[in-house]
mmCIF file of C-alpha atoms in Angstrom:
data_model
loop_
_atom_site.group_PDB
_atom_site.id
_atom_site.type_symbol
_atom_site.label_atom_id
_atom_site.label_comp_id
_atom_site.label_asym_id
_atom_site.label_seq_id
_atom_site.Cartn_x
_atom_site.Cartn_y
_atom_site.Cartn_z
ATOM 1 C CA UNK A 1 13.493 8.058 12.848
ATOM 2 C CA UNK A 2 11.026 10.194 10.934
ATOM 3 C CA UNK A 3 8.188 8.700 9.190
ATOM 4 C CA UNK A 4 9.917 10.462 5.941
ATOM 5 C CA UNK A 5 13.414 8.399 6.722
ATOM 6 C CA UNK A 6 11.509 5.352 7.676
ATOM 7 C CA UNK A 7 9.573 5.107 4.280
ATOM 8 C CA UNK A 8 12.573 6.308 2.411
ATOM 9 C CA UNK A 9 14.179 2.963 3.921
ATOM 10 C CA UNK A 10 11.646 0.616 3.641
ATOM 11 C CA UNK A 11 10.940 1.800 -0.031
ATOM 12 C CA UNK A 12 14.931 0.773 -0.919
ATOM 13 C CA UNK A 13 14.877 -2.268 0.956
ATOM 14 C CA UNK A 14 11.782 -3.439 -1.586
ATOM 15 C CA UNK A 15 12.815 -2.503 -4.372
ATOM 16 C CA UNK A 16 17.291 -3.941 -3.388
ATOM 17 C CA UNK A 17 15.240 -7.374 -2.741
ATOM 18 C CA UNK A 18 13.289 -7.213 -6.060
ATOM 19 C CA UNK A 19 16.373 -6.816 -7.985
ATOM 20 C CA UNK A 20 18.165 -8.973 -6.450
ATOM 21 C CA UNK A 21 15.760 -11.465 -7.353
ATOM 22 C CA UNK A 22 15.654 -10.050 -9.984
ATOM 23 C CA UNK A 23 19.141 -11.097 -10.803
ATOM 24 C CA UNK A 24 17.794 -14.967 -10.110
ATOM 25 C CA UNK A 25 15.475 -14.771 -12.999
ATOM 26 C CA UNK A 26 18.071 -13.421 -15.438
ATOM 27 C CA UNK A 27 19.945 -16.273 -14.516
ATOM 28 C CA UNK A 28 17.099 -19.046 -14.782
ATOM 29 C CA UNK A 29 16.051 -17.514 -18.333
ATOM 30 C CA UNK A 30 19.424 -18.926 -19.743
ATOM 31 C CA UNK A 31 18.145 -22.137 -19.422
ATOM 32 C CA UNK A 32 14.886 -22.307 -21.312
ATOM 33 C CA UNK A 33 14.702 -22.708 -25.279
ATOM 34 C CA UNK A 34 15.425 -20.229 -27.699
ATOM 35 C CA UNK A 35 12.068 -18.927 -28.531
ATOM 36 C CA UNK A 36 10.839 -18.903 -24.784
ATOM 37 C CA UNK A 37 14.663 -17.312 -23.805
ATOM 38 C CA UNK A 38 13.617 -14.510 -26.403
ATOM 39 C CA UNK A 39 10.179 -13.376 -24.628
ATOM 40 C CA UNK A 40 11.694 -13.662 -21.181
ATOM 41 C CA UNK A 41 14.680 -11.614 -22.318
ATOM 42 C CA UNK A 42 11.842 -8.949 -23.436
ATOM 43 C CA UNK A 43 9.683 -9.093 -20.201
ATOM 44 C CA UNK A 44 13.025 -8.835 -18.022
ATOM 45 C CA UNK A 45 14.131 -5.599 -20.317
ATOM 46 C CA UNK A 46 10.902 -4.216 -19.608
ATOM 47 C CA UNK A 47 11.573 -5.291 -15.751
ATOM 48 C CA UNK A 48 15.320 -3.348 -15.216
ATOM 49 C CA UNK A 49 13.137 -0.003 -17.137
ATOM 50 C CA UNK A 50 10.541 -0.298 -14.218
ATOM 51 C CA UNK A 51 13.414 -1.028 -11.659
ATOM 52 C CA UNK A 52 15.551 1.895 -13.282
ATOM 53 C CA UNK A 53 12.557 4.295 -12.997
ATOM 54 C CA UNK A 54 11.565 3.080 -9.535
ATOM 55 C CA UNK A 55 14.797 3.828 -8.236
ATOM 56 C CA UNK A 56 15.176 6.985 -9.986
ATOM 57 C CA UNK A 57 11.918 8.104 -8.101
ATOM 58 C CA UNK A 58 13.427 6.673 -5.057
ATOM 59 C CA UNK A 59 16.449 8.961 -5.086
ATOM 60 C CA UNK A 60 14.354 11.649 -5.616
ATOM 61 C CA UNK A 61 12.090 10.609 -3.258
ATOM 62 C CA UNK A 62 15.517 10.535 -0.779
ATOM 63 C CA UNK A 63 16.194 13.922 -1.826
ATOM 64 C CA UNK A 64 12.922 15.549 -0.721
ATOM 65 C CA UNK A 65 12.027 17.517 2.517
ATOM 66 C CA UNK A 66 9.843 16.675 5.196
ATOM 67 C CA UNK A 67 7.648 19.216 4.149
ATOM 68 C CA UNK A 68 7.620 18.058 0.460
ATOM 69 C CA UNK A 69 7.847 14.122 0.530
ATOM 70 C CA UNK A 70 4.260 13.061 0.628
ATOM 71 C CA UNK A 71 3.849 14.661 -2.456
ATOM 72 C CA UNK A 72 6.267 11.697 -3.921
ATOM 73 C CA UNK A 73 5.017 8.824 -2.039
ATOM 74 C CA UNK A 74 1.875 8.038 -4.641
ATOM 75 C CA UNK A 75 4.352 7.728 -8.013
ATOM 76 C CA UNK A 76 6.883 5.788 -5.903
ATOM 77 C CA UNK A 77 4.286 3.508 -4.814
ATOM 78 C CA UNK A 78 2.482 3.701 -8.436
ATOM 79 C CA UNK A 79 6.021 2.815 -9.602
ATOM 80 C CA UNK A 80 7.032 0.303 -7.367
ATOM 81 C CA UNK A 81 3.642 -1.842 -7.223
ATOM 82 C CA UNK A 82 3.857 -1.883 -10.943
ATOM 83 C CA UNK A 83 7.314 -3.089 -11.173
ATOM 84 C CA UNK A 84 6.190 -5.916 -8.098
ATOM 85 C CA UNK A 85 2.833 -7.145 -9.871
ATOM 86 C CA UNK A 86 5.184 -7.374 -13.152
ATOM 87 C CA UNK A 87 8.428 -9.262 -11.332
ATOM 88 C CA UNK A 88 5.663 -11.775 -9.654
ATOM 89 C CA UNK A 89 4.054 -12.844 -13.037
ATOM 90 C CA UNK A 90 6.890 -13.762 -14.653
ATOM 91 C CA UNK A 91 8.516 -15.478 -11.769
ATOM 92 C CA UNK A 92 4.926 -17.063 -11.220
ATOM 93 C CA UNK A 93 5.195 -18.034 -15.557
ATOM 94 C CA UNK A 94 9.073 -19.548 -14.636
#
C-alpha cells in the first residue's frame, strides 16, 4: 500500500471514529437542562461543520494523485486536529 493510500485510510478511520462518537454526545446532550442543552446544541453544530469540512477535504484528499497529495495533507491535518481538540473539550466539559 502506498504511503498516499495508507494516509488516505488512516485519515477516514479518525475522523468515522470521531463521529461516531460524535453521535454519543448528541445523544448525552438530551439529558442535561435546558439552558446547558442550548450551548451544547451550539458547540455540537459547530462540531458536524468541522466534521463536514474535514471530510470534504478528505474526499478530496482521496481524489488526489501521488504526485499531488502532499500538497493536501497540511489542511486535512489543520482540519482534522481542529475538529479533535474541539470534540475532546466538550466531551472533557460532559
Amino acid at each position: 500500500m502506498s504511503e498516499r493510500n495508507n494516509y488516505i485510510d488512516n485519515m477516514k478511520l479518525e475522523l468515522d471514529t470521531l463521529n461516531d462518537q460524535l453521535g454519543s454526545l448528541e445523544a448525552r446532550v438530551m439529558h442535561v437542562r435546558q439552558e446547558a442543552r442550548q450551548q451544547y446544541e451550539g458547540e455540537l453544530a459547530r462540531l458536524r461543520t468541522q466534521s463536514r469540512e474535514a471530510l470534504a477535504k478528505w474526499e478530496s484528499l482521496q481524489g488526489s494523485t501521488e504526485a499531488t497529495w502532499h500538497q493536501a495533507v497540511p489542511d486535512m491535518d489543520r482540519l482534522r486536529n481542529a475538529f479533535f481538540h474541539a470534540f475532546h473539550l466538550l466531551k472533557a466539559r460532559m
